[in-house]
Amino acid sequence: MSSPLDLSALELVAAFRARRLSPSEYFDALLPYVAASEPKLGALYAFEPERVRAEAAASTARWAKSAPNGPLDGVPVTLKELIATEGLPVPLGTAATDLVPATADAPPAARMKEAGAILLAKTTVPDYGMLSSGLSSFHTLARNPWNLACNPGGSSAGAAAAGAAGYGPLHVGTDIGGSVRLPAGWCGLVGFKPSLGRIPIDPYYVGRCAGPMTRTVAESALMMQFLAKPDWRDATSLPPEDIDWMDLEGMSVKGLRIGLMLEAGCGMDVEDEVRKAVEAAARRFEAEGAEIVPAPGVLTRAMLDGLDDFWRARSWDDISALPPEKRAKVLPYIVDWAAGGAHVDGPRAVRGFNQTMKMRQACATLFHGLDYLLTPTNNVSAFPAEWASPVNDPAKPFEHICFTVPWNMSEQPAISINCGFTQAGMPIGLQIVGPRFADHAVLRIAHLYEGWRGPITNWPKLA
């Protein structure tokens, strides 16, 4: 092998089992790379190299005795900062939060620990996770490793940056409007948002999911084996289901009716290079026997503005309760945006929330007659690292999530997978959406497309 850092999670486990490589040897290569790259990238929070080295040494000893403590023993994983891990504060991306250590692992953290994975670090997020950006008042600015002048997207900003830069193979983000898929698209990763409740999460909320962010579909499927296990703390979680997540082969799209949505219904225009890459992907599905049919956008201006009203009101309720000295620490963009919620009265907030049901209804109507749907993940291929969003205007906060947010509200599985690069070398994301609960099938279709596309061989190296 050229470098242990090029190994996938599956290859790492095989190497540990065959004693071709030990966890200590792997981390001896990974940790210096991360330390040298972080001043440029800004992907990590609570990076503790000495703790990681000690855990790697313990894992090495277990593998030497052929007694791993789980299927992922010694494999590094990062967790989004918003996912609580026992003993570490959860700043919520903002300098306004009191740093109180979490008393327990949230479900995704607990499942990764039970599988034996080693927590490399937490990953950075914007204030309150309310931006598709790496901009934060608490964390270092996160950048896109494909071009450090560009934004990785968010709110799983650090997770996407870390995955694309090669900070280990496994990363977990969260998604309430596109926060796994959007940064995955901008950073060339696979980002999977499952059906609501498939991966238990705490705290849970309307549309909020956790999801894997990896370089390959197989690695996302590997993580689903553990992340999808039940946890009583999530009252929205689905009943346990016996799914062989690693069964990815043998899928065919022949005879499937697959929609192609190139206009979301409102929001930002789709860049020409993005549109052409997604159209090319659709033609490949068609060449393999699928029926590709034009699909209209499901989102309306009333839906998007209603969602904005509700989320502003909800955020202003939190921010307005802060003492003035703490409110002054919140990212000004967030304060400016949330302050609009002061003018949203109760009936207007309820009408805004009810637009989530309108989205769900529109998505169900669209899928009556479709098996799957293809869309761009992102309207644009890149935007400046220092911006809060691709529009960078708190008066227009959600113009870039129009392809992603409907599927949170409809609770359907959706995955972003790279489908090409712009002339400037920036990744382009293809989103594949399936019916509710068809999580495994969406992974299988993405894996099929990944095989047609071929592997990405030019991942960025920062050090």
XYZ file of C-alpha atoms in Angstrom:
463
model
C 0.000 0.000 0.000
C 1.202 3.524 -0.776
C 0.094 5.005 2.529
C -2.059 3.711 5.386
C -4.005 6.975 5.134
C -5.372 5.827 1.764
C -7.090 2.798 3.305
C -10.856 2.620 3.629
C -12.460 1.575 6.889
C -13.056 -1.915 5.506
C -9.434 -2.175 4.418
C -8.228 -0.926 7.787
C -10.152 -3.589 9.681
C -8.832 -6.275 7.315
C -5.275 -5.003 7.794
C -5.632 -4.992 11.581
C -7.077 -8.510 11.556
C -4.274 -9.854 9.320
C -1.669 -7.954 11.407
C -0.342 -6.215 8.314
C -0.890 -2.942 10.145
C -1.572 -2.077 13.762
C -3.790 0.749 15.018
C -0.718 2.370 16.570
C 1.102 2.312 13.226
C -1.933 3.788 11.515
C -2.292 6.621 14.014
C 1.464 7.258 13.873
C 0.787 8.272 10.261
C -2.582 9.949 10.773
C -1.959 12.171 13.783
C 1.022 14.128 12.365
C -0.902 14.655 9.129
C -3.911 15.996 11.019
C -1.761 18.217 13.227
C -0.013 19.704 10.198
C -3.263 20.180 8.250
C -5.518 21.624 10.937
C -4.079 25.166 10.955
C -5.170 25.379 7.303
C -8.441 23.428 7.492
C -10.098 24.149 10.856
C -12.181 20.980 10.857
C -11.758 19.750 14.429
C -12.880 20.496 17.968
C -11.526 18.665 21.039
C -8.644 17.062 19.170
C -6.647 15.189 21.848
C -3.704 13.394 20.205
C -2.321 11.842 23.390
C -5.665 10.297 24.317
C -5.966 8.950 20.780
C -2.459 7.465 20.910
C -3.257 5.721 24.191
C -6.496 4.279 22.798
C -4.653 3.135 19.668
C -2.059 1.362 21.794
C -4.796 -0.449 23.718
C -6.452 -1.431 20.434
C -3.105 -2.693 19.090
C -2.751 -4.939 22.131
C -6.237 -6.358 21.621
C -5.676 -7.072 17.919
C -2.368 -8.763 18.796
C -4.412 -11.167 20.946
C -7.106 -11.504 18.234
C -9.548 -10.063 20.755
C -10.924 -6.787 19.341
C -13.568 -5.079 21.435
C -15.827 -4.502 18.443
C -16.000 -4.732 14.642
C -14.434 -1.256 14.271
C -11.788 -1.591 16.977
C -9.031 0.906 16.224
C -10.775 2.641 13.301
C -10.941 6.435 13.692
C -14.253 8.256 13.607
C -15.205 11.900 14.000
C -18.515 13.095 15.422
C -20.178 16.406 14.725
C -19.838 18.752 17.684
C -23.645 18.812 18.164
C -23.590 15.050 18.942
C -22.921 14.883 22.674
C -19.999 12.806 23.925
C -19.635 12.179 27.630
C -17.187 14.519 29.331
C -16.945 17.070 26.507
C -18.900 20.342 26.326
C -21.294 20.902 23.426
C -20.743 24.566 22.482
C -23.350 24.454 19.676
C -20.857 26.314 17.529
C -21.344 29.575 19.398
C -19.232 31.530 21.860
C -22.436 32.296 23.788
C -22.722 28.761 25.212
C -21.520 27.867 28.707
C -19.002 25.032 28.383
C -20.565 22.326 30.539
C -19.361 18.744 29.952
C -21.996 16.382 28.561
C -23.099 13.731 31.049
C -23.714 10.972 28.490
C -23.031 9.918 24.922
C -25.796 10.715 22.457
C -26.997 7.641 20.516
C -24.616 7.979 17.501
C -21.639 8.466 19.827
C -22.675 5.479 21.933
C -23.056 3.236 18.869
C -19.627 4.157 17.489
C -18.025 3.559 20.874
C -19.767 0.177 21.217
C -18.433 -0.801 17.775
C -14.894 -0.119 19.017
C -14.135 2.966 16.924
C -11.668 5.505 18.293
C -12.948 9.078 18.486
C -10.346 11.110 16.612
C -12.093 14.388 17.485
C -15.363 16.261 17.281
C -15.956 18.349 14.143
C -16.770 22.022 13.871
C -20.186 23.585 13.209
C -21.552 27.113 12.735
C -23.523 28.879 15.469
C -26.454 26.708 16.566
C -25.947 24.607 13.433
C -28.039 27.157 11.548
C -25.762 27.851 8.574
C -24.632 25.907 5.510
C -21.155 27.189 6.262
C -17.973 26.659 8.228
C -18.340 30.083 9.871
C -18.600 30.073 13.677
C -18.175 32.453 16.583
C -16.642 29.657 18.683
C -14.725 27.397 16.296
C -11.958 28.153 13.841
C -13.254 28.886 10.346
C -13.591 25.556 8.508
C -12.421 25.506 4.891
C -12.890 23.224 1.898
C -9.782 21.069 1.293
C -10.393 21.056 -2.464
C -9.778 24.811 -2.395
C -9.012 26.493 0.921
C -10.508 29.749 -0.344
C -13.883 27.985 -0.546
C -16.449 26.954 2.041
C -17.046 23.288 2.948
C -20.732 24.022 3.534
C -22.548 23.073 6.688
C -23.720 22.694 9.196
C -21.650 19.484 9.218
C -18.785 21.683 8.065
C -15.862 20.143 9.887
C -17.082 16.617 9.168
C -17.107 17.253 5.420
C -13.733 18.999 5.476
C -12.200 16.206 7.560
C -13.586 13.476 5.317
C -12.375 15.054 2.101
C -8.951 15.862 3.576
C -8.410 12.281 4.744
C -8.751 12.606 8.524
C -9.688 8.953 8.688
C -12.516 7.207 6.835
C -15.609 7.580 9.063
C -17.503 10.747 9.971
C -20.952 11.408 11.421
C -22.977 14.544 10.734
C -26.527 15.699 11.385
C -29.116 17.010 8.931
C -32.319 19.028 9.421
C -32.423 20.849 6.088
C -29.435 19.478 4.184
C -26.613 19.658 6.723
C -25.150 16.257 5.803
C -25.837 16.322 2.051
C -24.935 19.936 1.268
C -21.370 19.818 2.662
C -20.935 16.291 1.308
C -21.784 17.627 -2.137
C -19.384 20.566 -1.864
C -16.591 18.303 -0.584
C -17.058 15.294 -2.884
C -18.216 12.868 -0.193
C -21.044 10.410 0.185
C -23.499 11.987 2.636
C -26.521 9.918 3.661
C -29.635 11.310 5.345
C -31.778 8.300 6.270
C -35.503 8.153 6.894
C -36.458 10.029 10.035
C -35.920 7.751 13.009
C -33.696 5.228 11.233
C -30.700 6.473 13.235
C -31.762 7.360 16.780
C -30.625 10.810 17.870
C -30.928 12.930 21.002
C -32.166 15.637 21.032
C -34.624 14.812 18.262
C -36.643 17.344 16.310
C -38.840 17.655 13.222
C -36.771 16.398 10.302
C -33.534 16.048 12.291
C -31.382 13.046 11.355
C -27.853 11.853 11.915
C -26.017 10.352 8.986
C -22.671 8.976 7.803
C -20.261 11.069 5.731
C -17.626 8.966 3.988
C -15.641 8.693 0.773
C -17.480 5.568 -0.409
C -20.994 4.165 -0.201
C -19.717 0.924 1.335
C -18.280 2.854 4.275
C -21.604 4.614 4.837
C -23.316 1.214 4.756
C -20.748 -0.074 7.241
C -21.625 2.724 9.646
C -25.354 2.101 9.237
C -24.872 -1.358 10.764
C -24.184 0.370 14.064
C -25.851 3.780 13.837
C -29.244 2.252 13.020
C -29.412 0.222 16.222
C -32.280 1.222 18.535
C -32.041 3.701 21.386
C -34.938 4.408 23.725
C -34.044 8.101 24.054
C -35.357 8.943 20.582
C -39.159 8.888 20.655
C -39.201 9.266 16.848
C -37.021 6.221 16.203
C -38.229 3.443 13.927
C -38.737 -0.125 15.136
C -35.605 -2.287 14.854
C -35.324 -3.913 11.443
C -33.075 -6.746 10.328
C -31.266 -5.129 7.387
C -28.056 -6.462 5.865
C -26.603 -3.026 5.223
C -23.496 -4.435 3.542
C -25.554 -6.222 0.896
C -24.935 -3.640 -1.827
C -24.429 -5.748 -4.938
C -26.941 -7.002 -7.482
C -29.038 -3.851 -7.759
C -30.517 -2.971 -11.140
C -32.373 0.148 -12.254
C -33.868 -1.558 -15.299
C -37.562 -0.736 -15.502
C -37.484 1.779 -12.669
C -39.248 5.090 -13.170
C -36.807 7.733 -11.961
C -37.591 11.430 -11.841
C -35.087 14.104 -12.819
C -35.614 17.394 -10.988
C -33.427 20.238 -12.238
C -35.480 23.109 -10.796
C -36.420 23.054 -7.115
C -39.420 25.352 -7.497
C -37.786 28.380 -5.883
C -34.413 29.466 -4.567
C -31.069 29.935 -6.292
C -30.565 29.191 -9.963
C -28.655 26.005 -10.751
C -25.203 26.609 -12.206
C -24.725 25.340 -15.736
C -21.859 22.988 -14.810
C -23.929 21.492 -11.987
C -26.936 21.004 -14.252
C -24.869 19.312 -16.963
C -23.218 16.920 -14.496
C -26.568 15.849 -13.041
C -28.053 15.446 -16.533
C -25.084 13.256 -17.468
C -25.704 11.093 -14.410
C -29.367 10.751 -15.371
C -28.381 9.662 -18.877
C -26.271 6.911 -17.343
C -29.272 5.671 -15.361
C -31.271 5.767 -18.597
C -28.574 3.809 -20.438
C -28.842 1.134 -17.752
C -32.552 0.688 -18.393
C -34.281 3.223 -16.157
C -37.081 5.420 -17.454
C -36.056 9.016 -16.747
C -38.990 11.416 -16.476
C -38.915 15.180 -15.849
C -39.980 16.010 -12.293
C -41.258 19.426 -11.244
C -39.924 21.140 -8.150
C -41.868 20.448 -4.971
C -40.969 23.602 -3.073
C -42.912 26.873 -3.305
C -42.007 30.337 -2.105
C -44.774 30.077 0.506
C -43.238 26.865 1.844
C -39.734 28.278 2.064
C -40.832 31.585 3.585
C -43.066 29.771 6.056
C -40.164 27.615 7.155
C -38.054 30.750 7.520
C -40.734 32.391 9.688
C -40.963 29.394 11.987
C -37.228 28.817 12.345
C -36.576 32.533 12.925
C -39.208 32.617 15.659
C -37.826 29.473 17.244
C -34.243 30.783 17.152
C -35.197 34.247 18.399
C -36.932 32.650 21.368
C -33.552 31.160 22.338
C -31.315 34.100 21.460
C -33.540 36.812 22.944
C -33.392 35.013 26.292
C -29.595 35.395 26.437
C -28.143 38.160 28.617
C -26.882 41.048 26.456
C -23.236 40.157 27.050
C -23.821 36.604 25.742
C -26.008 37.686 22.847
C -23.147 39.918 21.743
C -21.003 36.800 21.310
C -23.336 35.127 18.803
C -22.344 35.392 15.148
C -23.875 38.698 13.947
C -25.356 37.048 10.845
C -27.308 34.649 13.073
C -28.540 37.453 15.328
C -29.621 39.520 12.328
C -31.474 36.568 10.848
C -33.115 35.415 14.084
C -34.148 38.967 15.052
C -36.724 38.794 12.305
C -38.509 36.283 14.508
C -39.389 39.070 16.931
C -42.012 40.191 14.427
C -43.486 36.724 13.874
C -46.613 36.397 16.025
C -48.106 33.095 17.144
C -50.543 32.531 14.257
C -47.843 33.376 11.692
C -45.407 30.953 13.349
C -48.058 28.221 13.264
C -48.748 28.937 9.602
C -45.017 28.705 8.972
C -44.738 25.362 10.744
C -47.734 24.072 8.802
C -45.741 24.579 5.602
C -43.679 21.553 6.644
C -46.837 19.493 6.158
C -47.356 21.145 2.771
C -43.848 20.038 1.807
C -44.581 16.517 2.936
C -47.792 16.439 0.926
C -46.026 17.745 -2.182
C -43.275 15.129 -1.863
C -45.811 12.322 -1.470
C -47.685 13.551 -4.531
C -44.470 13.624 -6.576
C -43.505 10.089 -5.545
C -46.913 8.722 -6.513
C -45.709 7.286 -9.808
C -41.955 7.535 -9.203
C -39.596 4.940 -7.779
C -36.653 7.301 -7.119
C -35.612 10.865 -7.831
C -32.386 12.504 -9.025
C -31.580 16.160 -8.286
C -28.546 18.359 -7.812
C -27.450 18.411 -4.196
C -26.229 22.005 -4.404
C -27.336 24.794 -6.718
C -23.801 26.186 -6.903
C -20.432 24.451 -6.906
C -18.551 26.724 -4.489
C -18.682 29.927 -2.452
C -16.154 31.895 -0.370
C -14.919 30.393 2.886
C -15.750 33.511 4.876
C -19.414 33.644 3.803
C -22.273 32.485 6.014
C -24.089 30.915 3.055
C -23.924 30.853 -0.753
C -26.126 33.974 -0.765
C -24.521 35.505 2.355
C -27.639 37.525 3.133
C -29.589 36.946 6.387
C -32.702 38.197 4.604
C -32.396 35.245 2.188
C -31.151 32.439 4.420
C -32.501 29.317 2.718
C -32.246 29.945 -1.023
C -29.619 27.178 -1.283
C -31.438 24.341 0.541
C -34.376 23.982 -1.834
C -33.265 20.609 -3.216
C -32.536 19.136 0.225
C -34.972 20.402 2.868
C -38.177 18.871 1.412
C -36.911 15.347 2.099
C -36.289 16.126 5.766
C -39.880 17.269 6.122
C -41.189 14.271 4.145
C -38.930 11.936 6.190
C -37.549 10.247 3.061
C -34.007 8.871 2.632
C -31.694 10.946 0.445
C -28.013 10.587 -0.380
C -25.467 12.877 -2.009
C -22.742 11.314 -4.124
C -20.142 12.992 -6.290
C -21.038 13.050 -9.997
C -18.172 15.099 -11.376
C -16.066 18.223 -11.030
C -16.230 21.740 -12.387
C -13.527 23.143 -14.638
C -12.156 24.794 -11.501
C -11.829 21.373 -9.866
C -14.677 21.649 -7.350
C -16.894 18.625 -6.641
C -20.492 18.390 -7.862
C -23.078 16.444 -5.870
C -25.887 14.259 -7.213
C -28.780 13.670 -4.797
C -30.687 10.383 -4.978
C -34.006 10.337 -3.085
C -36.086 7.264 -2.304
C -39.463 6.485 -0.744
C -39.830 6.519 3.018
C -38.016 3.629 4.708
C -36.207 2.593 1.479
C -32.871 3.457 3.091
C -31.074 0.294 2.072
C -32.299 0.551 -1.510
C -31.044 4.151 -1.773
C -27.607 3.020 -0.602
C -27.647 0.190 -3.140
C -28.553 2.519 -6.015
C -25.840 4.961 -4.938
C -23.350 2.088 -4.824
C -24.414 1.067 -8.326
C -23.878 4.598 -9.613
C -20.538 4.781 -7.796
C -19.412 1.720 -9.732
C -20.360 3.328 -13.043
C -18.602 6.552 -12.061
C -15.451 4.894 -10.786
C -13.379 5.795 -7.723
C -12.202 9.301 -6.914
C -8.407 9.134 -7.032
C -7.426 12.775 -6.564
C -8.508 13.442 -2.982
C -6.783 16.552 -1.597
C -3.735 16.243 0.650
C -2.935 19.237 2.816
C 0.397 18.173 4.323
